[in-house]
């Protein structure tokens, strides 16, 4: 069923300069959450304080970068939550296949960053959720968001862990 974090001691940290792995202005990353809860700490992000919170204690889906924050009311923290960077100035927050917010972020948000799942920078502020899937890679073209979500949902369904 993936990994379940406890909110106090465990999280996933990939201590690698991810600018060596992905194009700093064309990438996507996210998690598939199976837990409906509220938490003010990131579900996934980079140590440069670029992150996504699927649902905070105020009931908002949040996307943040060092210079911008966007949030909006959201019903739950279930499903696929991810960030899509398609160019050098825009970062979009997506739930399943819907863009919910975009923030202007000039320049790179990933240079010399570590990847963190279920926690903030350096493991501060940990989240207690079950994650069935996580990814980091090339950008998901905005025209293919539905296909991308459908493929992940089919995979989760085949394993009996879809939400």
mmCIF file with all atom_site columns, C-alpha atoms in Angstrom, residues 4-139:
data_model
loop_
_atom_site.group_PDB
_atom_site.id
_atom_site.type_symbol
_atom_site.label_atom_id
_atom_site.label_alt_id
_atom_site.label_comp_id
_atom_site.label_asym_id
_atom_site.label_entity_id
_atom_site.label_seq_id
_atom_site.pdbx_PDB_ins_code
_atom_site.Cartn_x
_atom_site.Cartn_y
_atom_site.Cartn_z
_atom_site.occupancy
_atom_site.B_iso_or_equiv
_atom_site.pdbx_formal_charge
_atom_site.auth_seq_id
_atom_site.auth_comp_id
_atom_site.auth_asym_id
_atom_site.auth_atom_id
_atom_site.pdbx_PDB_model_num
ATOM 1   C CA . UNK A 1 4   ? 2.818   5.444  5.760   1.00 0.00 ? 4   UNK A CA 1
ATOM 2   C CA . UNK A 1 5   ? 4.554   8.224  7.642   1.00 0.00 ? 5   UNK A CA 1
ATOM 3   C CA . UNK A 1 6   ? 3.879   8.936  11.308  1.00 0.00 ? 6   UNK A CA 1
ATOM 4   C CA . UNK A 1 7   ? 4.186   12.731 11.385  1.00 0.00 ? 7   UNK A CA 1
ATOM 5   C CA . UNK A 1 8   ? 6.926   12.745 13.987  1.00 0.00 ? 8   UNK A CA 1
ATOM 6   C CA . UNK A 1 9   ? 9.949   10.656 13.021  1.00 0.00 ? 9   UNK A CA 1
ATOM 7   C CA . UNK A 1 10  ? 9.836   9.409  9.436   1.00 0.00 ? 10  UNK A CA 1
ATOM 8   C CA . UNK A 1 11  ? 9.909   10.988 6.016   1.00 0.00 ? 11  UNK A CA 1
ATOM 9   C CA . UNK A 1 12  ? 11.659  10.365 2.711   1.00 0.00 ? 12  UNK A CA 1
ATOM 10  C CA . UNK A 1 13  ? 14.707  12.427 1.810   1.00 0.00 ? 13  UNK A CA 1
ATOM 11  C CA . UNK A 1 14  ? 16.649  12.033 -1.404  1.00 0.00 ? 14  UNK A CA 1
ATOM 12  C CA . UNK A 1 15  ? 19.871  13.946 -0.719  1.00 0.00 ? 15  UNK A CA 1
ATOM 13  C CA . UNK A 1 16  ? 20.825  14.663 -4.278  1.00 0.00 ? 16  UNK A CA 1
ATOM 14  C CA . UNK A 1 17  ? 21.237  17.858 -6.207  1.00 0.00 ? 17  UNK A CA 1
ATOM 15  C CA . UNK A 1 18  ? 18.143  17.308 -8.307  1.00 0.00 ? 18  UNK A CA 1
ATOM 16  C CA . UNK A 1 19  ? 19.174  19.960 -10.795 1.00 0.00 ? 19  UNK A CA 1
ATOM 17  C CA . UNK A 1 20  ? 21.406  17.137 -12.073 1.00 0.00 ? 20  UNK A CA 1
ATOM 18  C CA . UNK A 1 21  ? 18.323  14.922 -12.541 1.00 0.00 ? 21  UNK A CA 1
ATOM 19  C CA . UNK A 1 22  ? 15.660  17.246 -13.985 1.00 0.00 ? 22  UNK A CA 1
ATOM 20  C CA . UNK A 1 23  ? 15.637  20.379 -16.087 1.00 0.00 ? 23  UNK A CA 1
ATOM 21  C CA . UNK A 1 24  ? 15.262  23.234 -13.562 1.00 0.00 ? 24  UNK A CA 1
ATOM 22  C CA . UNK A 1 25  ? 12.557  24.909 -15.655 1.00 0.00 ? 25  UNK A CA 1
ATOM 23  C CA . UNK A 1 26  ? 10.696  21.846 -16.941 1.00 0.00 ? 26  UNK A CA 1
ATOM 24  C CA . UNK A 1 27  ? 9.770   19.243 -14.326 1.00 0.00 ? 27  UNK A CA 1
ATOM 25  C CA . UNK A 1 28  ? 6.930   17.679 -12.367 1.00 0.00 ? 28  UNK A CA 1
ATOM 26  C CA . UNK A 1 29  ? 6.726   15.955 -9.006  1.00 0.00 ? 29  UNK A CA 1
ATOM 27  C CA . UNK A 1 30  ? 3.974   14.703 -6.765  1.00 0.00 ? 30  UNK A CA 1
ATOM 28  C CA . UNK A 1 31  ? 2.375   12.119 -4.508  1.00 0.00 ? 31  UNK A CA 1
ATOM 29  C CA . UNK A 1 32  ? -0.754  9.983  -4.484  1.00 0.00 ? 32  UNK A CA 1
ATOM 30  C CA . UNK A 1 33  ? -2.281  10.316 -1.029  1.00 0.00 ? 33  UNK A CA 1
ATOM 31  C CA . UNK A 1 34  ? -4.559  7.661  0.456   1.00 0.00 ? 34  UNK A CA 1
ATOM 32  C CA . UNK A 1 35  ? -5.148  9.541  3.724   1.00 0.00 ? 35  UNK A CA 1
ATOM 33  C CA . UNK A 1 36  ? -7.792  12.199 4.234   1.00 0.00 ? 36  UNK A CA 1
ATOM 34  C CA . UNK A 1 37  ? -6.399  14.496 6.914   1.00 0.00 ? 37  UNK A CA 1
ATOM 35  C CA . UNK A 1 38  ? -5.296  18.063 7.493   1.00 0.00 ? 38  UNK A CA 1
ATOM 36  C CA . UNK A 1 39  ? -1.698  19.075 8.093   1.00 0.00 ? 39  UNK A CA 1
ATOM 37  C CA . UNK A 1 40  ? 0.248   22.322 7.693   1.00 0.00 ? 40  UNK A CA 1
ATOM 38  C CA . UNK A 1 41  ? 3.392   20.610 6.444   1.00 0.00 ? 41  UNK A CA 1
ATOM 39  C CA . UNK A 1 42  ? 4.375   19.669 2.881   1.00 0.00 ? 42  UNK A CA 1
ATOM 40  C CA . UNK A 1 43  ? 3.409   16.401 1.220   1.00 0.00 ? 43  UNK A CA 1
ATOM 41  C CA . UNK A 1 44  ? 6.321   16.765 -1.159  1.00 0.00 ? 44  UNK A CA 1
ATOM 42  C CA . UNK A 1 45  ? 8.748   19.374 -2.325  1.00 0.00 ? 45  UNK A CA 1
ATOM 43  C CA . UNK A 1 46  ? 12.308  20.558 -2.482  1.00 0.00 ? 46  UNK A CA 1
ATOM 44  C CA . UNK A 1 47  ? 14.628  21.793 0.230   1.00 0.00 ? 47  UNK A CA 1
ATOM 45  C CA . UNK A 1 48  ? 14.475  25.247 -1.399  1.00 0.00 ? 48  UNK A CA 1
ATOM 46  C CA . UNK A 1 49  ? 10.963  25.645 0.073   1.00 0.00 ? 49  UNK A CA 1
ATOM 47  C CA . UNK A 1 50  ? 9.088   24.846 -3.124  1.00 0.00 ? 50  UNK A CA 1
ATOM 48  C CA . UNK A 1 51  ? 6.342   22.474 -2.046  1.00 0.00 ? 51  UNK A CA 1
ATOM 49  C CA . UNK A 1 52  ? 2.725   21.322 -2.142  1.00 0.00 ? 52  UNK A CA 1
ATOM 50  C CA . UNK A 1 53  ? 0.365   20.699 0.784   1.00 0.00 ? 53  UNK A CA 1
ATOM 51  C CA . UNK A 1 54  ? -2.663  18.648 -0.241  1.00 0.00 ? 54  UNK A CA 1
ATOM 52  C CA . UNK A 1 55  ? -4.869  19.978 2.567   1.00 0.00 ? 55  UNK A CA 1
ATOM 53  C CA . UNK A 1 56  ? -3.780  22.163 5.469   1.00 0.00 ? 56  UNK A CA 1
ATOM 54  C CA . UNK A 1 57  ? -5.628  22.656 8.754   1.00 0.00 ? 57  UNK A CA 1
ATOM 55  C CA . UNK A 1 58  ? -7.578  25.555 7.254   1.00 0.00 ? 58  UNK A CA 1
ATOM 56  C CA . UNK A 1 59  ? -8.829  23.185 4.518   1.00 0.00 ? 59  UNK A CA 1
ATOM 57  C CA . UNK A 1 60  ? -6.686  24.695 1.746   1.00 0.00 ? 60  UNK A CA 1
ATOM 58  C CA . UNK A 1 61  ? -4.601  23.117 -1.015  1.00 0.00 ? 61  UNK A CA 1
ATOM 59  C CA . UNK A 1 62  ? -1.330  25.102 -0.998  1.00 0.00 ? 62  UNK A CA 1
ATOM 60  C CA . UNK A 1 63  ? 1.499   25.538 -3.479  1.00 0.00 ? 63  UNK A CA 1
ATOM 61  C CA . UNK A 1 64  ? 4.484   27.593 -2.424  1.00 0.00 ? 64  UNK A CA 1
ATOM 62  C CA . UNK A 1 65  ? 7.831   28.779 -3.713  1.00 0.00 ? 65  UNK A CA 1
ATOM 63  C CA . UNK A 1 66  ? 10.359  31.037 -2.005  1.00 0.00 ? 66  UNK A CA 1
ATOM 64  C CA . UNK A 1 67  ? 8.594   34.057 -3.538  1.00 0.00 ? 67  UNK A CA 1
ATOM 65  C CA . UNK A 1 68  ? 4.942   33.054 -3.965  1.00 0.00 ? 68  UNK A CA 1
ATOM 66  C CA . UNK A 1 69  ? 2.148   31.174 -2.229  1.00 0.00 ? 69  UNK A CA 1
ATOM 67  C CA . UNK A 1 70  ? -1.232  30.196 -3.669  1.00 0.00 ? 70  UNK A CA 1
ATOM 68  C CA . UNK A 1 71  ? -3.975  28.436 -1.750  1.00 0.00 ? 71  UNK A CA 1
ATOM 69  C CA . UNK A 1 72  ? -7.639  27.629 -2.170  1.00 0.00 ? 72  UNK A CA 1
ATOM 70  C CA . UNK A 1 73  ? -10.331 25.721 -0.296  1.00 0.00 ? 73  UNK A CA 1
ATOM 71  C CA . UNK A 1 74  ? -10.170 21.989 -0.837  1.00 0.00 ? 74  UNK A CA 1
ATOM 72  C CA . UNK A 1 75  ? -12.443 19.187 0.379   1.00 0.00 ? 75  UNK A CA 1
ATOM 73  C CA . UNK A 1 76  ? -9.904  16.451 1.149   1.00 0.00 ? 76  UNK A CA 1
ATOM 74  C CA . UNK A 1 77  ? -6.325  15.233 0.814   1.00 0.00 ? 77  UNK A CA 1
ATOM 75  C CA . UNK A 1 78  ? -7.094  12.134 -1.260  1.00 0.00 ? 78  UNK A CA 1
ATOM 76  C CA . UNK A 1 79  ? -5.685  11.452 -4.718  1.00 0.00 ? 79  UNK A CA 1
ATOM 77  C CA . UNK A 1 80  ? -2.859  12.734 -6.878  1.00 0.00 ? 80  UNK A CA 1
ATOM 78  C CA . UNK A 1 81  ? -1.329  16.073 -5.850  1.00 0.00 ? 81  UNK A CA 1
ATOM 79  C CA . UNK A 1 82  ? 1.531   17.442 -7.888  1.00 0.00 ? 82  UNK A CA 1
ATOM 80  C CA . UNK A 1 83  ? 3.480   20.391 -9.198  1.00 0.00 ? 83  UNK A CA 1
ATOM 81  C CA . UNK A 1 84  ? 4.113   20.984 -12.891 1.00 0.00 ? 84  UNK A CA 1
ATOM 82  C CA . UNK A 1 85  ? 6.773   23.407 -14.081 1.00 0.00 ? 85  UNK A CA 1
ATOM 83  C CA . UNK A 1 86  ? 6.307   24.021 -17.813 1.00 0.00 ? 86  UNK A CA 1
ATOM 84  C CA . UNK A 1 87  ? 8.507   27.079 -18.325 1.00 0.00 ? 87  UNK A CA 1
ATOM 85  C CA . UNK A 1 88  ? 10.829  29.463 -16.523 1.00 0.00 ? 88  UNK A CA 1
ATOM 86  C CA . UNK A 1 89  ? 8.075   31.589 -14.984 1.00 0.00 ? 89  UNK A CA 1
ATOM 87  C CA . UNK A 1 90  ? 5.094   29.408 -14.043 1.00 0.00 ? 90  UNK A CA 1
ATOM 88  C CA . UNK A 1 91  ? 4.502   26.607 -11.531 1.00 0.00 ? 91  UNK A CA 1
ATOM 89  C CA . UNK A 1 92  ? 1.083   24.915 -11.491 1.00 0.00 ? 92  UNK A CA 1
ATOM 90  C CA . UNK A 1 93  ? -0.540  22.933 -8.670  1.00 0.00 ? 93  UNK A CA 1
ATOM 91  C CA . UNK A 1 94  ? -2.634  20.015 -9.894  1.00 0.00 ? 94  UNK A CA 1
ATOM 92  C CA . UNK A 1 95  ? -5.076  17.692 -8.139  1.00 0.00 ? 95  UNK A CA 1
ATOM 93  C CA . UNK A 1 96  ? -5.779  14.536 -10.162 1.00 0.00 ? 96  UNK A CA 1
ATOM 94  C CA . UNK A 1 97  ? -6.065  16.179 -13.615 1.00 0.00 ? 97  UNK A CA 1
ATOM 95  C CA . UNK A 1 98  ? -7.211  19.699 -12.725 1.00 0.00 ? 98  UNK A CA 1
ATOM 96  C CA . UNK A 1 99  ? -4.945  22.739 -12.419 1.00 0.00 ? 99  UNK A CA 1
ATOM 97  C CA . UNK A 1 100 ? -6.061  24.426 -9.223  1.00 0.00 ? 100 UNK A CA 1
ATOM 98  C CA . UNK A 1 101 ? -3.554  27.263 -9.014  1.00 0.00 ? 101 UNK A CA 1
ATOM 99  C CA . UNK A 1 102 ? -0.482  28.633 -10.687 1.00 0.00 ? 102 UNK A CA 1
ATOM 100 C CA . UNK A 1 103 ? 2.184   30.870 -9.226  1.00 0.00 ? 103 UNK A CA 1
ATOM 101 C CA . UNK A 1 104 ? 4.735   33.040 -10.965 1.00 0.00 ? 104 UNK A CA 1
ATOM 102 C CA . UNK A 1 105 ? 8.210   31.807 -10.111 1.00 0.00 ? 105 UNK A CA 1
ATOM 103 C CA . UNK A 1 106 ? 10.929  33.436 -12.180 1.00 0.00 ? 106 UNK A CA 1
ATOM 104 C CA . UNK A 1 107 ? 14.102  31.419 -12.402 1.00 0.00 ? 107 UNK A CA 1
ATOM 105 C CA . UNK A 1 108 ? 14.824  27.935 -11.128 1.00 0.00 ? 108 UNK A CA 1
ATOM 106 C CA . UNK A 1 109 ? 13.136  26.533 -8.022  1.00 0.00 ? 109 UNK A CA 1
ATOM 107 C CA . UNK A 1 110 ? 15.189  23.347 -7.846  1.00 0.00 ? 110 UNK A CA 1
ATOM 108 C CA . UNK A 1 111 ? 18.855  24.305 -8.082  1.00 0.00 ? 111 UNK A CA 1
ATOM 109 C CA . UNK A 1 112 ? 20.912  22.315 -5.567  1.00 0.00 ? 112 UNK A CA 1
ATOM 110 C CA . UNK A 1 113 ? 17.740  21.013 -3.916  1.00 0.00 ? 113 UNK A CA 1
ATOM 111 C CA . UNK A 1 114 ? 16.942  17.770 -2.141  1.00 0.00 ? 114 UNK A CA 1
ATOM 112 C CA . UNK A 1 115 ? 13.643  15.951 -2.677  1.00 0.00 ? 115 UNK A CA 1
ATOM 113 C CA . UNK A 1 116 ? 11.500  15.555 0.422   1.00 0.00 ? 116 UNK A CA 1
ATOM 114 C CA . UNK A 1 117 ? 8.295   13.514 0.804   1.00 0.00 ? 117 UNK A CA 1
ATOM 115 C CA . UNK A 1 118 ? 6.121   13.910 3.926   1.00 0.00 ? 118 UNK A CA 1
ATOM 116 C CA . UNK A 1 119 ? 8.072   16.784 5.403   1.00 0.00 ? 119 UNK A CA 1
ATOM 117 C CA . UNK A 1 120 ? 9.539   20.233 5.117   1.00 0.00 ? 120 UNK A CA 1
ATOM 118 C CA . UNK A 1 121 ? 13.113  21.316 4.490   1.00 0.00 ? 121 UNK A CA 1
ATOM 119 C CA . UNK A 1 122 ? 15.631  19.141 6.362   1.00 0.00 ? 122 UNK A CA 1
ATOM 120 C CA . UNK A 1 123 ? 12.798  16.971 7.671   1.00 0.00 ? 123 UNK A CA 1
ATOM 121 C CA . UNK A 1 124 ? 11.181  19.770 9.690   1.00 0.00 ? 124 UNK A CA 1
ATOM 122 C CA . UNK A 1 125 ? 7.396   19.644 9.945   1.00 0.00 ? 125 UNK A CA 1
ATOM 123 C CA . UNK A 1 126 ? 6.499   16.038 9.212   1.00 0.00 ? 126 UNK A CA 1
ATOM 124 C CA . UNK A 1 127 ? 3.226   14.733 7.757   1.00 0.00 ? 127 UNK A CA 1
ATOM 125 C CA . UNK A 1 128 ? 1.296   11.612 8.813   1.00 0.00 ? 128 UNK A CA 1
ATOM 126 C CA . UNK A 1 129 ? -0.250  10.156 5.638   1.00 0.00 ? 129 UNK A CA 1
ATOM 127 C CA . UNK A 1 130 ? -0.193  7.048  3.482   1.00 0.00 ? 130 UNK A CA 1
ATOM 128 C CA . UNK A 1 131 ? 1.363   7.645  0.055   1.00 0.00 ? 131 UNK A CA 1
ATOM 129 C CA . UNK A 1 132 ? 0.779   4.977  -2.583  1.00 0.00 ? 132 UNK A CA 1
ATOM 130 C CA . UNK A 1 133 ? 2.908   6.612  -5.258  1.00 0.00 ? 133 UNK A CA 1
ATOM 131 C CA . UNK A 1 134 ? 5.466   9.382  -5.682  1.00 0.00 ? 134 UNK A CA 1
ATOM 132 C CA . UNK A 1 135 ? 7.228   10.684 -8.754  1.00 0.00 ? 135 UNK A CA 1
ATOM 133 C CA . UNK A 1 136 ? 9.739   13.207 -10.049 1.00 0.00 ? 136 UNK A CA 1
ATOM 134 C CA . UNK A 1 137 ? 10.553  13.677 -13.692 1.00 0.00 ? 137 UNK A CA 1
ATOM 135 C CA . UNK A 1 138 ? 10.152  15.655 -16.858 1.00 0.00 ? 138 UNK A CA 1
ATOM 136 C CA . UNK A 1 139 ? 7.206   17.998 -17.034 1.00 0.00 ? 139 UNK A CA 1
#
